[in-house]
Amino acid sequence: MFLTKSGISVTRVEASRLSGVDFDNLPFGAAFSDHMLFAEYRQGQWQEPAIVPYGPIPLPPSLSALHYGQSFFEGFKAFRQVDGGIALFRIRDNFARFNQSAARLAMPEIPASHFIEGIVELIRVDHEWVPRSKGASLYIRPLCFACDETLFVRPSNSYRFIVLTCPVGQYFAEPLRLLAEERYVRAFPGGTGATKAAGNYAGSLLAARLAQENGFHSVIWLDGMTHRFVEECGLMNIFFVVDGVAITPQVSGTILAGITRDSVIVLLREMRIEVMERPIALDEVAEAAKNQKLTEAFAVGTAATVAPIESIRYRDSDIRPAVRKESSLAARLLACLEAIRTGRQPDKYGWLLKV
Ligand SMILES: *Cc1c(COP(=O)(O)O)cnc(C)c1O
């Protein structure tokens, strides 16, 4: 064991699993790096974090997170830079969102010394796990869950904070074929839709599976009150380009404020493309498509970055953007984000944190 400069204890694995990983063929989220960051919350405070070998942790069956779902996560990436270094993309924003999720779920916020410094140290320890191939990255998954051993329903008094990382390859996907989901909803006013609460994902699985069984990649979530307004696309935010204007639903309590979404808005404005954050009904999108004004639609999120949409099945017909590949904004945005994240383009907005 040794201590890092910021005082985090590190216990190294005896034998690294690195050589067993096929970096040319990385399945998403299935190969975990050698170490994880670990901290406990008890007696009203976060205890010192530690970096330890990745592995199983013993948990009692009475663990309150398992019964009542007091649990949430984050997700973002570290990128290999053109100069060979490593940088985290917008970690401060993920840190802020982590604590917003915590507050909504009546869980304790975590200090930056644990989240930001802890993750920087974790990546230094596992730096060889950050891929070097084009489009690849190290996905970082912070997790926080309730640890009281009780069936009593109340906010827990003890929690665990764990950060796992996994190398992920470039995301290749065919343009998305989506189904507008009119029966199930992901979120509703006053609920937890704006957080990365574990339960949100459990509640979304059935609709996603039914859509996949019918040949769609994913669903378009509509608002929980009228089922008319577009909210999100699976686990991603969504943009429509109508008459040269990029329209995305405004973030309210029912939409997750994606950091990719925010980055895309900044870049679109830099490209002098008008962006509107406002409610958009699927009927309006269908009408725009009919009039040849819907030139593009795409979904955005950390995993895929920018994913073009081919079609949206709504009632009995397909909404199809009239996208022309060579002029697609989705491709330009993807290339631009890729260049910033790898240090090929200047980091004007202070999005990178060097490890
Ligand atoms: C995480 C997430 C997003 C995208 O957020 P990013 O910060 O861009 O990765 C969008 N919608 C939902 C429901 C999410 O969980």
Coordinates of C-alpha atoms and ligand atoms in Angstrom, one line a residue:
M1 CA 0.0 0.0 0.0
F2 CA 1.1 3.6 -0.6
L3 CA -0.4 7.1 -0.4
T4 CA -0.9 9.4 -3.4
K5 CA 0.1 13.0 -3.1
S6 CA -3.5 13.9 -2.3
G7 CA -3.4 11.3 0.5
I8 CA -5.5 8.5 -1.1
S9 CA -4.3 5.0 -0.1
V10 CA -3.6 2.7 -3.0
T11 CA -3.6 -1.1 -2.8
R12 CA -2.4 -2.5 -6.1
V13 CA -3.5 -5.8 -7.7
E14 CA -1.1 -8.6 -7.5
A15 CA -1.5 -9.5 -11.2
S16 CA -2.8 -7.0 -13.7
R17 CA -5.6 -8.3 -16.1
L18 CA -4.5 -5.8 -18.8
S19 CA -2.7 -8.3 -21.0
G20 CA -5.9 -10.4 -21.3
V21 CA -7.9 -7.6 -22.8
D22 CA -8.5 -7.4 -26.5
F23 CA -8.3 -3.6 -27.1
D24 CA -9.4 -4.1 -30.7
N25 CA -12.6 -5.7 -29.8
L26 CA -14.0 -4.0 -26.6
P27 CA -17.7 -4.8 -25.7
F28 CA -19.3 -1.8 -24.0
G29 CA -19.0 -2.0 -20.2
A30 CA -17.9 -5.6 -19.8
A31 CA -14.1 -5.4 -19.3
F32 CA -13.2 -3.6 -16.0
S33 CA -9.9 -2.0 -15.2
D34 CA -7.7 -3.4 -12.4
H35 CA -8.7 -0.9 -9.7
M36 CA -11.7 0.9 -8.3
L37 CA -12.2 3.8 -6.0
F38 CA -14.0 3.1 -2.8
A39 CA -15.4 5.2 0.1
E40 CA -17.8 4.7 2.9
Y41 CA -20.2 7.2 4.4
R42 CA -21.0 6.7 8.1
Q43 CA -21.6 8.7 11.3
G44 CA -22.6 11.7 9.2
Q45 CA -19.5 11.9 7.0
W46 CA -17.6 10.5 4.1
Q47 CA -14.6 8.5 5.2
E48 CA -11.2 8.6 3.4
P49 CA -11.4 7.2 -0.1
A50 CA -9.1 4.3 -1.1
I51 CA -8.0 2.8 -4.4
V52 CA -8.3 -1.0 -4.2
P53 CA -8.3 -4.0 -6.6
Y54 CA -11.6 -4.3 -8.6
G55 CA -13.5 -7.2 -7.3
P56 CA -16.6 -8.5 -5.5
I57 CA -17.8 -6.8 -2.3
P58 CA -19.7 -8.7 0.3
L59 CA -23.2 -7.3 0.8
P60 CA -25.9 -8.3 3.3
P61 CA -29.3 -9.4 1.8
S62 CA -31.0 -6.7 4.0
L63 CA -29.0 -3.9 2.2
S64 CA -31.6 -1.1 1.8
A65 CA -30.5 -0.1 -1.7
L66 CA -31.5 -3.6 -3.0
H67 CA -35.0 -3.2 -1.5
Y68 CA -35.9 0.4 -2.0
G69 CA -33.6 1.5 -4.8
Q70 CA -31.8 4.4 -3.0
S71 CA -29.0 4.2 -5.6
F72 CA -27.8 6.3 -8.5
F73 CA -24.8 6.6 -10.9
E74 CA -22.9 8.8 -13.3
G75 CA -21.1 8.2 -16.6
F76 CA -18.4 10.0 -18.5
K77 CA -15.1 9.4 -20.2
A78 CA -11.3 9.9 -20.2
F79 CA -9.6 10.3 -23.5
R80 CA -6.1 9.6 -24.7
Q81 CA -4.6 12.9 -26.0
V82 CA -2.7 13.4 -29.2
D83 CA 0.4 14.1 -27.1
G84 CA 0.0 10.7 -25.4
G85 CA -1.4 12.2 -22.1
I86 CA -4.9 11.6 -20.7
A87 CA -7.8 14.1 -20.1
L88 CA -11.2 13.8 -18.5
F89 CA -14.1 15.4 -20.4
R90 CA -16.3 17.8 -18.3
I91 CA -15.8 15.9 -15.0
R92 CA -16.7 19.0 -13.0
D93 CA -20.2 18.9 -14.7
N94 CA -20.6 15.3 -13.9
F95 CA -19.5 16.0 -10.3
A96 CA -22.2 18.7 -10.0
R97 CA -24.9 16.4 -11.5
F98 CA -23.8 13.6 -9.2
N99 CA -24.5 15.8 -6.2
Q100 CA -27.9 16.9 -7.7
S101 CA -28.9 13.2 -8.0
A102 CA -27.8 12.7 -4.4
A103 CA -29.8 15.6 -3.1
R104 CA -33.0 14.4 -4.9
L105 CA -32.7 10.9 -3.5
A106 CA -32.1 12.2 0.1
M107 CA -28.5 11.0 0.0
P108 CA -25.4 12.8 1.2
E109 CA -23.4 15.0 -1.3
I110 CA -19.8 14.0 -1.8
P111 CA -16.8 16.4 -1.7
A112 CA -14.7 17.2 -4.8
S113 CA -11.7 15.7 -2.9
H114 CA -13.4 12.3 -3.2
F115 CA -15.0 12.6 -6.6
I116 CA -12.6 14.7 -8.7
E117 CA -9.3 14.0 -7.0
G118 CA -10.2 10.4 -6.3
I119 CA -11.0 9.7 -10.0
V120 CA -7.9 11.5 -11.2
E121 CA -5.8 9.3 -8.9
L122 CA -7.7 6.2 -10.0
I123 CA -6.9 6.9 -13.6
R124 CA -3.3 7.6 -12.9
V125 CA -3.1 4.1 -11.3
D126 CA -4.9 2.5 -14.2
H127 CA -3.5 4.8 -16.9
E128 CA -2.5 1.9 -19.1
W129 CA -6.2 1.0 -19.4
V130 CA -7.0 4.2 -21.4
P131 CA -7.1 3.0 -25.0
R132 CA -5.1 4.6 -27.8
S133 CA -7.1 3.7 -30.8
K134 CA -9.3 6.2 -32.6
G135 CA -12.6 6.9 -31.0
A136 CA -11.9 4.6 -28.0
S137 CA -11.9 5.9 -24.4
L138 CA -12.0 4.9 -20.8
Y139 CA -15.6 5.0 -19.5
I140 CA -15.9 6.0 -15.9
R141 CA -18.8 4.8 -13.8
P142 CA -19.3 6.4 -10.3
L143 CA -22.0 4.7 -8.2
C144 CA -23.5 5.5 -4.8
F145 CA -25.9 3.3 -2.9
A146 CA -27.6 3.0 0.5
C147 CA -26.0 0.5 2.9
D148 CA -28.1 0.3 6.0
E149 CA -29.1 -3.2 7.0
T150 CA -32.7 -2.6 7.5
L151 CA -36.1 -3.1 5.9
F152 CA -37.3 0.1 7.5
V153 CA -38.2 2.6 4.7
R154 CA -36.2 5.8 5.3
P155 CA -33.0 7.4 3.9
S156 CA -30.1 5.3 4.9
N157 CA -27.5 6.4 7.4
S158 CA -24.6 4.7 5.6
Y159 CA -23.6 4.7 1.9
R160 CA -20.9 3.5 -0.4
F161 CA -19.3 5.4 -3.2
I162 CA -17.6 3.2 -5.8
V163 CA -16.0 4.2 -9.1
L164 CA -15.3 1.6 -11.8
T165 CA -13.7 2.2 -15.1
C166 CA -13.8 0.2 -18.4
P167 CA -12.0 0.7 -21.7
V168 CA -14.6 1.1 -24.5
G169 CA -14.1 1.1 -28.2
Q170 CA -15.5 3.5 -30.9
Y171 CA -19.2 3.4 -31.0
F172 CA -20.3 2.1 -34.4
A173 CA -24.0 2.0 -35.0
E174 CA -26.4 2.1 -37.8
P175 CA -28.8 5.1 -37.9
L176 CA -31.4 4.6 -35.3
R177 CA -34.9 3.3 -36.0
L178 CA -37.1 4.4 -33.1
L179 CA -40.5 3.7 -31.8
A180 CA -42.6 6.5 -30.2
E181 CA -43.6 5.0 -26.9
E182 CA -47.2 6.0 -26.1
R183 CA -48.0 3.6 -23.3
Y184 CA -45.1 3.6 -20.9
V185 CA -43.4 6.8 -19.6
R186 CA -39.9 7.3 -18.3
A187 CA -40.5 10.3 -16.1
F188 CA -43.3 12.6 -14.9
P189 CA -43.4 16.1 -13.2
G190 CA -42.1 15.9 -9.6
G191 CA -40.4 12.5 -10.2
T192 CA -36.8 11.6 -10.5
G193 CA -36.4 11.9 -14.3
A194 CA -33.8 14.6 -14.1
T195 CA -31.5 12.4 -12.0
K196 CA -29.5 9.2 -12.8
A197 CA -31.5 7.3 -10.2
A198 CA -31.1 3.5 -10.7
G199 CA -34.9 3.0 -10.6
N200 CA -35.4 5.2 -13.7
Y201 CA -33.5 2.6 -15.7
A202 CA -35.4 -0.4 -14.3
G203 CA -38.6 1.3 -15.3
S204 CA -37.4 1.9 -18.8
L205 CA -36.3 -1.7 -19.7
L206 CA -39.7 -3.2 -20.6
A207 CA -40.5 -0.6 -23.2
A208 CA -37.0 -0.8 -24.7
R209 CA -37.3 -4.6 -24.9
L210 CA -40.7 -4.6 -26.5
A211 CA -39.4 -2.1 -29.1
Q212 CA -36.4 -4.2 -29.8
E213 CA -38.5 -7.3 -30.3
N214 CA -40.3 -5.3 -33.0
G215 CA -37.2 -4.4 -34.9
F216 CA -36.5 -1.0 -33.4
H217 CA -33.3 0.1 -31.7
S218 CA -34.9 2.1 -29.0
V219 CA -37.9 4.2 -28.0
I220 CA -38.7 7.9 -28.1
W221 CA -40.0 8.9 -24.7
L222 CA -43.0 11.2 -24.7
D223 CA -44.1 13.5 -21.8
G224 CA -46.0 11.7 -19.0
M225 CA -49.0 14.0 -19.0
T226 CA -50.2 14.3 -22.6
H227 CA -48.0 11.8 -24.5
R228 CA -47.5 14.4 -27.2
F229 CA -44.2 16.1 -26.5
V230 CA -40.9 14.5 -27.2
E231 CA -38.6 14.1 -24.1
E232 CA -35.7 11.8 -24.8
C233 CA -34.5 9.0 -27.0
G234 CA -33.8 5.9 -25.0
L235 CA -31.0 7.0 -22.6
M236 CA -30.0 9.9 -24.7
N237 CA -31.2 13.5 -25.4
I238 CA -32.6 14.4 -28.8
F239 CA -32.3 17.1 -31.4
F240 CA -34.4 17.9 -34.5
V241 CA -33.2 20.2 -37.3
V242 CA -36.2 21.9 -38.8
D243 CA -35.7 24.7 -41.4
G244 CA -32.1 25.1 -40.4
V245 CA -32.9 25.5 -36.7
A246 CA -31.8 22.9 -34.1
I247 CA -34.6 22.2 -31.7
T248 CA -34.2 20.2 -28.5
P249 CA -36.7 19.8 -25.6
Q250 CA -35.9 22.2 -22.8
V251 CA -34.6 20.5 -19.7
S252 CA -37.3 20.4 -17.1
G253 CA -37.7 18.1 -14.2
T254 CA -38.5 15.2 -16.5
I255 CA -35.5 15.3 -18.8
L256 CA -31.9 14.4 -17.9
A257 CA -29.7 17.4 -18.5
G258 CA -27.1 15.7 -20.6
I259 CA -23.6 17.0 -20.7
T260 CA -23.3 15.9 -24.3
R261 CA -26.5 17.9 -25.0
D262 CA -25.0 21.0 -23.4
S263 CA -21.7 20.6 -25.4
V264 CA -23.7 20.1 -28.7
I265 CA -25.7 23.3 -28.0
V266 CA -22.4 25.3 -27.4
L267 CA -20.9 23.9 -30.6
L268 CA -24.0 24.5 -32.7
R269 CA -24.1 28.2 -31.6
E270 CA -20.4 28.4 -32.5
M271 CA -21.3 27.1 -36.0
R272 CA -23.9 30.0 -36.1
I273 CA -26.8 27.6 -36.1
E274 CA -29.8 28.7 -34.2
V275 CA -30.7 26.5 -31.3
M276 CA -34.1 26.5 -29.6
E277 CA -34.8 24.7 -26.3
R278 CA -38.5 24.4 -26.2
P279 CA -41.3 21.8 -26.1
I280 CA -41.7 20.0 -29.4
A281 CA -44.7 17.8 -30.2
L282 CA -44.2 14.7 -32.3
D283 CA -47.0 16.0 -34.5
E284 CA -44.9 19.0 -35.2
V285 CA -42.0 16.8 -36.2
A286 CA -44.2 14.7 -38.4
E287 CA -45.6 17.8 -40.1
A288 CA -42.1 19.2 -40.7
A289 CA -41.0 15.8 -42.2
K290 CA -44.1 15.9 -44.5
N291 CA -43.1 19.4 -45.7
Q292 CA -39.5 18.3 -46.3
K293 CA -38.4 20.7 -43.5
L294 CA -37.0 18.1 -41.1
T295 CA -33.5 17.8 -42.5
E296 CA -32.0 15.8 -39.6
A297 CA -32.6 14.2 -36.2
F298 CA -30.0 12.8 -33.9
A299 CA -29.6 11.5 -30.3
V300 CA -26.7 12.6 -28.0
G301 CA -25.1 11.1 -24.9
T302 CA -21.8 10.0 -23.5
A303 CA -21.8 6.4 -24.8
A304 CA -22.6 7.1 -28.5
T305 CA -21.7 10.9 -28.5
V306 CA -24.0 11.7 -31.6
A307 CA -26.2 9.1 -33.2
P308 CA -28.2 9.9 -36.3
I309 CA -31.8 8.9 -36.4
E310 CA -33.2 7.2 -39.5
S311 CA -36.9 6.9 -38.6
I312 CA -39.4 7.3 -35.9
R313 CA -42.5 5.1 -36.0
Y314 CA -45.4 7.1 -34.7
R315 CA -48.8 5.6 -34.7
D316 CA -48.9 3.9 -38.2
S317 CA -46.4 5.8 -40.1
D318 CA -42.7 6.5 -40.2
I319 CA -41.2 10.0 -39.7
R320 CA -38.1 10.2 -41.8
P321 CA -35.7 13.1 -41.7
A322 CA -34.5 14.0 -45.2
V323 CA -30.9 13.8 -44.2
R324 CA -28.0 14.3 -46.7
K325 CA -25.0 12.5 -45.3
E326 CA -22.4 14.9 -46.7
S327 CA -23.9 18.0 -45.0
S328 CA -25.1 16.3 -41.8
L329 CA -24.7 18.3 -38.6
A330 CA -24.5 15.0 -36.7
A331 CA -21.2 14.1 -38.4
R332 CA -19.8 17.6 -38.0
L333 CA -20.6 17.7 -34.3
L334 CA -19.2 14.2 -33.7
A335 CA -15.9 15.2 -35.5
C336 CA -15.7 18.5 -33.6
L337 CA -16.3 16.9 -30.2
E338 CA -13.8 14.1 -31.0
A339 CA -11.2 16.7 -31.9
I340 CA -11.7 18.7 -28.6
R341 CA -11.7 15.6 -26.4
T342 CA -8.4 14.3 -27.8
G343 CA -6.7 17.7 -27.8
R344 CA -6.6 18.1 -31.6
Q345 CA -8.6 21.3 -31.3
P346 CA -8.1 24.0 -28.6
D347 CA -10.2 23.5 -25.4
K348 CA -11.8 26.9 -25.5
Y349 CA -14.4 26.2 -22.8
G350 CA -12.1 24.5 -20.2
W351 CA -13.9 21.1 -20.8
L352 CA -10.8 19.0 -20.2
L353 CA -9.1 18.1 -17.0
K354 CA -5.6 16.7 -17.6
V355 CA -4.8 13.6 -15.5
Ligands
LIG1 C1 -27.0 9.9 -18.9 C2 -28.2 10.2 -19.7 C3 -28.3 11.1 -20.8 C4 -27.1 11.7 -21.4 O1 -26.3 12.4 -20.5 P1 -24.7 12.7 -20.9 O2 -24.2 13.5 -19.8 O3 -24.7 13.4 -22.2 O4 -24.1 11.3 -21.0 C5 -29.5 11.4 -21.3 N1 -30.6 10.8 -20.9 C6 -30.6 9.9 -19.9 C7 -31.9 9.4 -19.4 C8 -29.4 9.6 -19.2 O5 -29.4 8.7 -18.2

